GROMACS .gro file of C-alpha atoms in nm:
model
  385
    1MET     CA    1  -5.292   4.194  -1.193
    2ALA     CA    2  -5.450   4.460  -1.415
    3SER     CA    3  -5.329   4.740  -1.188
    4LEU     CA    4  -4.975   4.601  -1.202
    5CYS     CA    5  -4.998   4.583  -1.581
    6PHE     CA    6  -5.095   4.950  -1.607
    7THR     CA    7  -4.818   5.051  -1.366
    8LEU     CA    8  -4.555   4.871  -1.573
    9LEU     CA    9  -4.687   5.021  -1.896
   10ASN     CA   10  -4.676   5.365  -1.740
   11TYR     CA   11  -4.303   5.330  -1.662
   12PHE     CA   12  -4.207   5.152  -1.985
   13PRO     CA   13  -4.369   5.346  -2.274
   14GLN     CA   14  -4.128   5.188  -2.522
   15VAL     CA   15  -4.332   4.867  -2.491
   16TRP     CA   16  -4.655   5.007  -2.633
   17THR     CA   17  -4.552   5.316  -2.836
   18PRO     CA   18  -4.465   5.124  -3.158
   19TRP     CA   19  -4.799   4.945  -3.144
   20LEU     CA   20  -5.022   5.246  -3.079
   21SER     CA   21  -5.158   5.272  -3.435
   22VAL     CA   22  -5.237   4.900  -3.442
   23ILE     CA   23  -5.407   4.917  -3.103
   24ASP     CA   24  -5.609   5.219  -3.218
   25MET     CA   25  -5.735   5.016  -3.514
   26LEU     CA   26  -5.808   4.701  -3.314
   27LEU     CA   27  -5.976   4.872  -3.017
   28PRO     CA   28  -6.335   4.897  -3.148
   29ILE     CA   29  -6.315   4.546  -3.293
   30THR     CA   30  -6.190   4.407  -2.961
   31LEU     CA   31  -6.465   4.583  -2.766
   32VAL     CA   32  -6.734   4.456  -3.004
   33VAL     CA   33  -6.598   4.099  -2.984
   34THR     CA   34  -6.587   4.123  -2.605
   35ALA     CA   35  -6.946   4.251  -2.587
   36ILE     CA   36  -7.077   3.977  -2.820
   37PHE     CA   37  -6.881   3.703  -2.645
   38ALA     CA   38  -7.002   3.821  -2.304
   39ALA     CA   39  -7.364   3.838  -2.424
   40TYR     CA   40  -7.341   3.486  -2.568
   41PHE     CA   41  -7.233   3.349  -2.229
   42ASN     CA   42  -7.493   3.559  -2.041
   43HIS     CA   43  -7.244   3.803  -1.889
   44SER     CA   44  -7.471   4.098  -1.955
   45ARG     CA   45  -7.289   4.330  -1.714
   46ILE     CA   46  -6.963   4.291  -1.905
   47THR     CA   47  -7.158   4.349  -2.227
   48LEU     CA   48  -7.285   4.681  -2.087
   49LEU     CA   49  -6.939   4.779  -1.965
   50ALA     CA   50  -6.778   4.698  -2.300
   51GLY     CA   51  -7.060   4.888  -2.473
   52VAL     CA   52  -7.000   5.200  -2.264
   53LEU     CA   53  -6.626   5.187  -2.337
   54LEU     CA   54  -6.704   5.142  -2.707
   55VAL     CA   55  -6.925   5.453  -2.711
   56LEU     CA   56  -6.661   5.655  -2.527
   57SER     CA   57  -6.382   5.540  -2.760
   58LEU     CA   58  -6.586   5.618  -3.071
   59SER     CA   59  -6.673   5.958  -2.923
   60GLU     CA   60  -6.302   6.031  -2.880
   61LYS     CA   61  -6.213   5.911  -3.229
   62PHE     CA   62  -6.498   6.056  -3.435
   63ALA     CA   63  -6.698   6.380  -3.428
   64LEU     CA   64  -7.023   6.236  -3.298
   65PRO     CA   65  -7.311   6.468  -3.198
   66TRP     CA   66  -7.223   6.440  -2.829
   67SER     CA   67  -6.843   6.430  -2.862
   68GLN     CA   68  -6.791   6.802  -2.793
   69TRP     CA   69  -7.018   6.792  -2.488
   70LEU     CA   70  -6.820   6.500  -2.345
   71VAL     CA   71  -6.494   6.688  -2.394
   72GLN     CA   72  -6.637   6.992  -2.213
   73ASN     CA   73  -6.775   6.778  -1.930
   74GLU     CA   74  -6.489   6.545  -1.854
   75THR     CA   75  -6.580   6.530  -1.484
   76TRP     CA   76  -6.927   6.405  -1.574
   77VAL     CA   77  -6.772   6.125  -1.780
   78VAL     CA   78  -6.560   6.014  -1.484
   79LEU     CA   79  -6.848   6.032  -1.234
   80ASN     CA   80  -7.085   5.854  -1.473
   81ASN     CA   81  -6.835   5.574  -1.524
   82LEU     CA   82  -6.772   5.538  -1.150
   83PHE     CA   83  -7.143   5.535  -1.064
   84LEU     CA   84  -7.195   5.282  -1.343
   85LEU     CA   85  -6.938   5.049  -1.186
   86VAL     CA   86  -7.122   5.062  -0.852
   87GLY     CA   87  -7.455   4.998  -1.023
   88LEU     CA   88  -7.318   4.697  -1.210
   89SER     CA   89  -7.173   4.554  -0.889
   90PHE     CA   90  -7.526   4.528  -0.744
   91LEU     CA   91  -7.697   4.401  -1.059
   92LYS     CA   92  -7.714   4.038  -1.166
   93ASP     CA   93  -7.642   3.897  -1.507
   94ARG     CA   94  -7.966   3.873  -1.704
   95GLY     CA   95  -8.054   3.842  -2.071
   96LEU     CA   96  -8.037   4.180  -2.244
   97LEU     CA   97  -8.297   4.086  -2.507
   98SER     CA   98  -8.573   4.076  -2.247
   99ILE     CA   99  -8.747   4.299  -1.995
  100HIS     CA  100  -8.426   4.287  -1.792
  101GLY     CA  101  -8.244   4.462  -2.077
  102LEU     CA  102  -8.495   4.748  -2.058
  103HIS     CA  103  -8.443   4.769  -1.682
  104ARG     CA  104  -8.069   4.804  -1.734
  105LEU     CA  105  -8.119   5.086  -1.985
  106VAL     CA  106  -8.328   5.263  -1.722
  107VAL     CA  107  -8.048   5.209  -1.468
  108LEU     CA  108  -7.797   5.360  -1.714
  109ALA     CA  109  -8.022   5.665  -1.758
  110VAL     CA  110  -8.064   5.707  -1.380
  111ILE     CA  111  -7.687   5.682  -1.328
  112ALA     CA  112  -7.624   5.945  -1.597
  113GLY     CA  113  -7.879   6.169  -1.423
  114LEU     CA  114  -7.714   6.121  -1.084
  115ALA     CA  115  -7.374   6.216  -1.226
  116TYR     CA  116  -7.527   6.526  -1.389
  117GLY     CA  117  -7.705   6.616  -1.066
  118TRP     CA  118  -7.384   6.586  -0.867
  119LEU     CA  119  -7.213   6.831  -1.104
  120HIS     CA  120  -7.494   7.083  -1.054
  121PHE     CA  121  -7.469   7.037  -0.678
  122ASP     CA  122  -7.096   7.096  -0.710
  123ALA     CA  123  -7.157   7.415  -0.910
  124TRP     CA  124  -7.415   7.534  -0.655
  125VAL     CA  125  -7.174   7.485  -0.363
  126LEU     CA  126  -6.896   7.663  -0.551
  127ASN     CA  127  -7.131   7.953  -0.619
  128LEU     CA  128  -7.203   7.978  -0.245
  129THR     CA  129  -6.828   7.978  -0.187
  130LYS     CA  130  -6.772   8.269  -0.423
  131GLN     CA  131  -7.050   8.469  -0.259
  132GLY     CA  132  -6.912   8.399   0.090
  133GLU     CA  133  -7.236   8.237   0.207
  134LEU     CA  134  -7.086   7.928   0.369
  135GLY     CA  135  -7.095   8.089   0.712
  136SER     CA  136  -6.878   7.909   0.966
  137PHE     CA  137  -6.768   7.665   0.692
  138GLN     CA  138  -6.608   7.938   0.482
  139PHE     CA  139  -6.263   7.814   0.584
  140LEU     CA  140  -6.329   7.506   0.367
  141ALA     CA  141  -6.365   7.719   0.054
  142PRO     CA  142  -6.012   7.660  -0.087
  143TRP     CA  143  -6.057   7.282  -0.056
  144LEU     CA  144  -6.424   7.246  -0.139
  145HIS     CA  145  -6.400   7.177  -0.510
  146TYR     CA  146  -6.127   6.922  -0.450
  147LEU     CA  147  -6.329   6.752  -0.177
  148LEU     CA  148  -6.644   6.743  -0.387
  149THR     CA  149  -6.451   6.558  -0.654
  150VAL     CA  150  -6.273   6.322  -0.417
  151ILE     CA  151  -6.580   6.226  -0.212
  152PRO     CA  152  -6.761   6.030  -0.487
  153CYS     CA  153  -6.435   5.872  -0.604
  154SER     CA  154  -6.350   5.759  -0.251
  155VAL     CA  155  -6.700   5.627  -0.178
  156VAL     CA  156  -6.715   5.433  -0.506
  157LEU     CA  157  -6.368   5.289  -0.450
  158LEU     CA  158  -6.463   5.180  -0.096
  159ILE     CA  159  -6.788   5.017  -0.212
  160LEU     CA  160  -6.618   4.827  -0.494
  161PHE     CA  161  -6.336   4.717  -0.264
  162CYS     CA  162  -6.587   4.578  -0.014
  163ARG     CA  163  -6.787   4.409  -0.290
  164SER     CA  164  -6.473   4.247  -0.432
  165ILE     CA  165  -6.394   4.102  -0.088
  166THR     CA  166  -6.744   3.979  -0.005
  167GLN     CA  167  -6.823   3.841  -0.351
  168ALA     CA  168  -6.475   3.712  -0.440
  169SER     CA  169  -6.553   3.693  -0.812
  170SER     CA  170  -6.345   3.782  -1.115
  171PHE     CA  171  -6.606   4.035  -1.227
  172SER     CA  172  -6.593   4.220  -0.892
  173ALA     CA  173  -6.215   4.238  -0.926
  174ALA     CA  174  -6.257   4.371  -1.282
  175LEU     CA  175  -6.489   4.647  -1.156
  176LEU     CA  176  -6.241   4.746  -0.885
  177ASN     CA  177  -5.950   4.760  -1.132
  178THR     CA  178  -6.158   4.962  -1.377
  179CYS     CA  179  -6.242   5.207  -1.099
  180LEU     CA  180  -5.873   5.247  -1.013
  181LEU     CA  181  -5.797   5.314  -1.380
  182PHE     CA  182  -6.064   5.584  -1.418
  183ILE     CA  183  -5.946   5.759  -1.101
  184ALA     CA  184  -5.578   5.733  -1.197
  185GLU     CA  185  -5.653   5.868  -1.543
  186HIS     CA  186  -5.861   6.155  -1.405
  187TYR     CA  187  -5.587   6.266  -1.165
  188TYR     CA  188  -5.309   6.208  -1.422
  189TYR     CA  189  -5.138   5.932  -1.226
  190ILE     CA  190  -5.097   5.746  -1.555
  191SER     CA  191  -4.969   5.916  -1.865
  192PHE     CA  192  -5.037   5.689  -2.160
  193PRO     CA  193  -5.317   5.730  -2.418
  194TRP     CA  194  -5.674   5.627  -2.345
  195GLU     CA  195  -5.658   5.378  -2.635
  196ILE     CA  196  -5.413   5.169  -2.430
  197ASN     CA  197  -5.643   5.181  -2.126
  198TYR     CA  198  -5.951   5.069  -2.314
  199PHE     CA  199  -5.770   4.803  -2.517
  200ILE     CA  200  -5.619   4.634  -2.211
  201PHE     CA  201  -5.951   4.637  -2.030
  202ALA     CA  202  -6.128   4.493  -2.334
  203LEU     CA  203  -5.883   4.202  -2.321
  204TYR     CA  204  -5.924   4.185  -1.943
  205TYR     CA  205  -6.305   4.162  -1.968
  206LEU     CA  206  -6.270   3.896  -2.237
  207LEU     CA  207  -6.043   3.697  -2.006
  208VAL     CA  208  -6.298   3.729  -1.723
  209VAL     CA  209  -6.570   3.583  -1.946
  210ILE     CA  210  -6.344   3.295  -2.053
  211VAL     CA  211  -6.239   3.213  -1.695
  212ASP     CA  212  -6.596   3.232  -1.562
  213SER     CA  213  -6.720   3.016  -1.850
  214TYR     CA  214  -6.451   2.761  -1.772
  215PHE     CA  215  -6.554   2.743  -1.408
  216LEU     CA  216  -6.918   2.719  -1.511
  217ALA     CA  217  -6.835   2.419  -1.730
  218TYR     CA  218  -6.583   2.245  -1.504
  219ARG     CA  219  -6.693   2.342  -1.152
  220ASP     CA  220  -6.998   2.222  -0.963
  221ASP     CA  221  -7.196   2.532  -0.871
  222LEU     CA  222  -7.329   2.401  -0.539
  223THR     CA  223  -7.019   2.244  -0.383
  224GLY     CA  224  -6.739   2.430  -0.563
  225LEU     CA  225  -6.566   2.102  -0.647
  226PRO     CA  226  -6.460   2.017  -1.002
  227SER     CA  227  -6.746   1.855  -1.192
  228ARG     CA  228  -6.781   1.524  -1.372
  229ARG     CA  229  -6.666   1.690  -1.692
  230ALA     CA  230  -6.343   1.790  -1.520
  231LEU     CA  231  -6.305   1.429  -1.400
  232ASN     CA  232  -6.334   1.303  -1.757
  233GLN     CA  233  -6.075   1.559  -1.862
  234LEU     CA  234  -5.835   1.442  -1.591
  235ALA     CA  235  -5.883   1.081  -1.701
  236LEU     CA  236  -5.720   1.164  -2.034
  237SER     CA  237  -5.396   1.268  -1.863
  238LEU     CA  238  -5.362   0.984  -1.611
  239GLY     CA  239  -5.072   0.743  -1.641
  240ARG     CA  240  -5.068   0.367  -1.594
  241LYS     CA  241  -5.084   0.377  -1.215
  242TYR     CA  242  -5.368   0.541  -1.025
  243THR     CA  243  -5.648   0.469  -0.779
  244VAL     CA  244  -6.009   0.581  -0.790
  245ALA     CA  245  -6.242   0.612  -0.491
  246MET     CA  246  -6.619   0.650  -0.511
  247LEU     CA  247  -6.782   0.816  -0.209
  248ASP     CA  248  -7.154   0.825  -0.134
  249ILE     CA  249  -7.350   0.993   0.147
  250ASP     CA  250  -7.541   0.729   0.343
  251HIS     CA  251  -7.923   0.754   0.350
  252PHE     CA  252  -7.911   1.092   0.176
  253LYS     CA  253  -8.255   1.052   0.013
  254LYS     CA  254  -8.412   0.984   0.351
  255PHE     CA  255  -8.226   1.284   0.492
  256ASN     CA  256  -8.364   1.503   0.213
  257ASP     CA  257  -8.720   1.376   0.264
  258THR     CA  258  -8.699   1.438   0.639
  259PHE     CA  259  -8.532   1.779   0.655
  260GLY     CA  260  -8.589   1.926   0.309
  261HIS     CA  261  -8.369   2.001   0.010
  262ASP     CA  262  -8.225   2.323   0.154
  263ILE     CA  263  -8.075   2.131   0.447
  264GLY     CA  264  -7.970   1.860   0.203
  265ASP     CA  265  -7.778   2.116   0.001
  266GLN     CA  266  -7.601   2.235   0.315
  267VAL     CA  267  -7.501   1.877   0.392
  268LEU     CA  268  -7.367   1.834   0.039
  269LYS     CA  269  -7.154   2.148   0.082
  270LEU     CA  270  -7.026   2.026   0.418
  271VAL     CA  271  -6.934   1.682   0.289
  272ALA     CA  272  -6.779   1.827  -0.028
  273ALA     CA  273  -6.562   2.062   0.179
  274ARG     CA  274  -6.430   1.771   0.387
  275ILE     CA  275  -6.371   1.552   0.081
  276GLY     CA  276  -6.191   1.841  -0.089
  277GLU     CA  277  -5.940   1.839   0.199
  278VAL     CA  278  -5.835   1.478   0.128
  279LYS     CA  279  -5.463   1.414   0.171
  280GLY     CA  280  -5.230   1.181  -0.013
  281GLY     CA  281  -5.239   1.368  -0.342
  282GLY     CA  282  -5.608   1.298  -0.402
  283LYS     CA  283  -5.814   1.514  -0.638
  284ALA     CA  284  -6.182   1.542  -0.544
  285PHE     CA  285  -6.476   1.574  -0.786
  286ARG     CA  286  -6.853   1.580  -0.755
  287TYR     CA  287  -6.968   1.287  -0.964
  288GLY     CA  288  -7.340   1.361  -0.939
  289GLY     CA  289  -7.618   1.373  -0.678
  290GLU     CA  290  -7.471   1.262  -0.345
  291GLU     CA  291  -7.178   1.081  -0.509
  292PHE     CA  292  -6.821   1.206  -0.515
  293THR     CA  293  -6.502   1.077  -0.676
  294VAL     CA  294  -6.143   1.107  -0.560
  295VAL     CA  295  -5.857   1.022  -0.796
  296PHE     CA  296  -5.508   0.944  -0.665
  297PRO     CA  297  -5.253   0.960  -0.949
  298ARG     CA  298  -4.949   0.730  -0.915
  299LYS     CA  299  -5.093   0.558  -0.605
  300ASN     CA  300  -5.225   0.207  -0.538
  301HIS     CA  301  -5.516   0.133  -0.307
  302ASP     CA  302  -5.296   0.046  -0.008
  303GLN     CA  303  -5.136   0.392  -0.024
  304VAL     CA  304  -5.468   0.581  -0.013
  305ILE     CA  305  -5.671   0.391   0.246
  306GLU     CA  306  -5.542   0.599   0.536
  307ALA     CA  307  -5.630   0.929   0.365
  308LEU     CA  308  -5.981   0.804   0.281
  309GLU     CA  309  -6.035   0.672   0.634
  310THR     CA  310  -5.940   1.014   0.769
  311VAL     CA  311  -6.202   1.180   0.546
  312ARG     CA  312  -6.467   0.924   0.644
  313GLN     CA  313  -6.397   0.966   1.016
  314THR     CA  314  -6.388   1.347   0.995
  315ILE     CA  315  -6.735   1.353   0.838
  316ALA     CA  316  -6.874   1.095   1.082
  317ASP     CA  317  -6.747   1.296   1.381
  318TYR     CA  318  -6.904   1.622   1.263
  319ALA     CA  319  -7.244   1.703   1.417
  320VAL     CA  320  -7.478   1.882   1.176
  321THR     CA  321  -7.712   2.124   1.355
  322ILE     CA  322  -8.061   2.140   1.206
  323ARG     CA  323  -8.241   2.462   1.289
  324ASN     CA  324  -8.613   2.509   1.248
  325PRO     CA  325  -8.718   2.732   0.959
  326VAL     CA  326  -8.861   3.081   1.020
  327ARG     CA  327  -9.228   3.047   1.118
  328SER     CA  328  -9.504   3.251   0.959
  329ASN     CA  329  -9.719   3.319   1.268
  330LYS     CA  330  -9.689   3.353   1.646
  331GLN     CA  331  -9.815   3.003   1.728
  332ASP     CA  332  -9.569   2.843   1.485
  333ARG     CA  333  -9.285   3.046   1.637
  334LYS     CA  334  -9.382   2.925   1.987
  335ASP     CA  335  -9.383   2.567   1.864
  336SER     CA  336  -9.043   2.625   1.704
  337VAL     CA  337  -8.899   2.749   2.034
  338ARG     CA  338  -9.027   2.438   2.210
  339MET     CA  339  -8.880   2.211   1.940
  340GLY     CA  340  -8.541   2.390   1.948
  341THR     CA  341  -8.265   2.256   1.728
  342LYS     CA  342  -8.153   1.907   1.643
  343GLN     CA  343  -7.812   1.758   1.578
  344VAL     CA  344  -7.766   1.474   1.332
  345ARG     CA  345  -7.470   1.276   1.210
  346VAL     CA  346  -7.382   1.223   0.846
  347THR     CA  347  -7.174   0.930   0.728
  348ILE     CA  348  -7.027   0.823   0.395
  349SER     CA  349  -6.939   0.491   0.235
  350ILE     CA  350  -6.632   0.459   0.016
  351GLY     CA  351  -6.532   0.213  -0.254
  352VAL     CA  352  -6.173   0.194  -0.381
  353ALA     CA  353  -6.024   0.040  -0.695
  354SER     CA  354  -5.676   0.061  -0.846
  355ARG     CA  355  -5.600   0.036  -1.216
  356LYS     CA  356  -5.492  -0.305  -1.337
  357ASN     CA  357  -5.307  -0.385  -1.659
  358LYS     CA  358  -5.468  -0.240  -1.973
  359GLN     CA  359  -5.778  -0.119  -1.786
  360GLU     CA  360  -5.960   0.188  -1.915
  361PHE     CA  361  -6.056   0.465  -1.673
  362SER     CA  362  -6.424   0.373  -1.706
  363GLU     CA  363  -6.343   0.018  -1.597
  364VAL     CA  364  -6.151   0.137  -1.291
  365LEU     CA  365  -6.441   0.369  -1.207
  366LYS     CA  366  -6.682   0.078  -1.237
  367GLY     CA  367  -6.461  -0.127  -1.004
  368ALA     CA  368  -6.469   0.155  -0.745
  369ASP     CA  369  -6.848   0.171  -0.781
  370GLN     CA  370  -6.878  -0.202  -0.716
  371ALA     CA  371  -6.655  -0.164  -0.410
  372LEU     CA  372  -6.887   0.114  -0.294
  373TYR     CA  373  -7.184  -0.124  -0.309
  374ARG     CA  374  -6.985  -0.372  -0.099
  375ALA     CA  375  -6.926  -0.096   0.157
  376LYS     CA  376  -7.302  -0.028   0.165
  377ASN     CA  377  -7.380  -0.397   0.211
  378LYS     CA  378  -7.131  -0.418   0.499
  379GLY     CA  379  -7.335  -0.166   0.698
  380ARG     CA  380  -7.223   0.166   0.546
  381ASN     CA  381  -6.977   0.418   0.700
  382ASN     CA  382  -6.672   0.218   0.593
  383VAL     CA  383  -6.409   0.188   0.321
  384SER     CA  384  -6.417  -0.118   0.096
  385LYS     CA  385  -6.164  -0.237  -0.166
   0.00000   0.00000   0.00000
C-alpha cells in the first residue's frame, strides 16, 4: 500500500506540489505526535524510527552541528537507516524509560558504527582497486564500488522481506516499505522531495500504531478471535432478529490439570480455529476462559443448528496428539521414549438462544448460557436449544 502510494505520487507531482510548504511545516509536528503516540501504546520501535526520521529531517532543515557531515556522507545515512531497520525487526517492543531504553541506545550506536565501518571497508577495497592489488579479481574493479553498495541493500531487503512473511505483522510490513523507500531514494527511482517521504511515513507509522492498538483491544491474543469487547460492540449494531450460541470446552479444567497449561493453550487455539470456521453467517468470539460465543445476525435457532452441529462434530473428530515435554536428563529421556505420545479427544457443548420480542442482547446471551447448562446436563458434546 505504501509503495503504491509513493509510486503514484512520483508520477503525479501536481497532487503534492501545492501542499509542499504546508507539509514542510507539519512534518516535525507529525513525527513528534507519532513518536509520543507510539510510546504511549508501548510501540517503542516505532518511537525510535520516528525519532530517527525527526533527527534527519531537522538536520536537513536547520544547520545543526552534524548537518554538514551528513550531507558529505550520504551513503552512511542510507546504510545506517537500512541497518537500523534490520535491528528493529529483531527487537521487541519494550518501555523506553527503563533499562531496555538504554539497551536500544546501545544498539543504535552499534548500528551507526557498523555503517561507518562498512564505508571504511568500501574505501579500503577501492584503494586496492586503484593500486591494482586485487590480483585475479582485478576484472571486478569497474563494478566493485557498485557491488559494495548493492550488497548491503540487497541483504537488508531480503531479511526484511523474510521477516515480513514469517511475522505477518503491520510493523514488519512498515519496515519493508521503509527499506524500499530508502533504496529508491538513494538510487533516484523517486524524484519528489524528502519532506514528502518522511511525512507519508509518519502518517503510515501512526496508522500502524492505531491498527495494532485496535487489534490489541478487540482481538484475543491467544486465539486470534475477536474478544468480548468486540462482541459487545457488535451487539450495538444487531437488528431485531439474531441468534446467539454459547460454546464451552468439556472438562477443560481437568484437561489443564492433567496435561498442563501449555497444552491447554494449544487446545484453545485448535478449538478457536474450528469455531472461527463456522458457516451460516456466524461470527465467532472468545467470551472468556474456555467459553466462546457465535452470533448469527438475521437467523433463528432452526437456521443455525446445522452449522453448529458441524463445528461440534469437527472438533469431536479431531485427535489431539500430546507429546511429552523435553526431559532434563538421560533417564527422563528414556522414560519419555517408553511413554511415547498420547492422543486425546476434545469435545464442546453448545447452547443456542434466539432473540424474542423486546429482548436485550444480554438477555439473549443469558438464554444461550442457560441452554449451554442444559447441554452439559444432557451428557455434554451436544447442542441444546
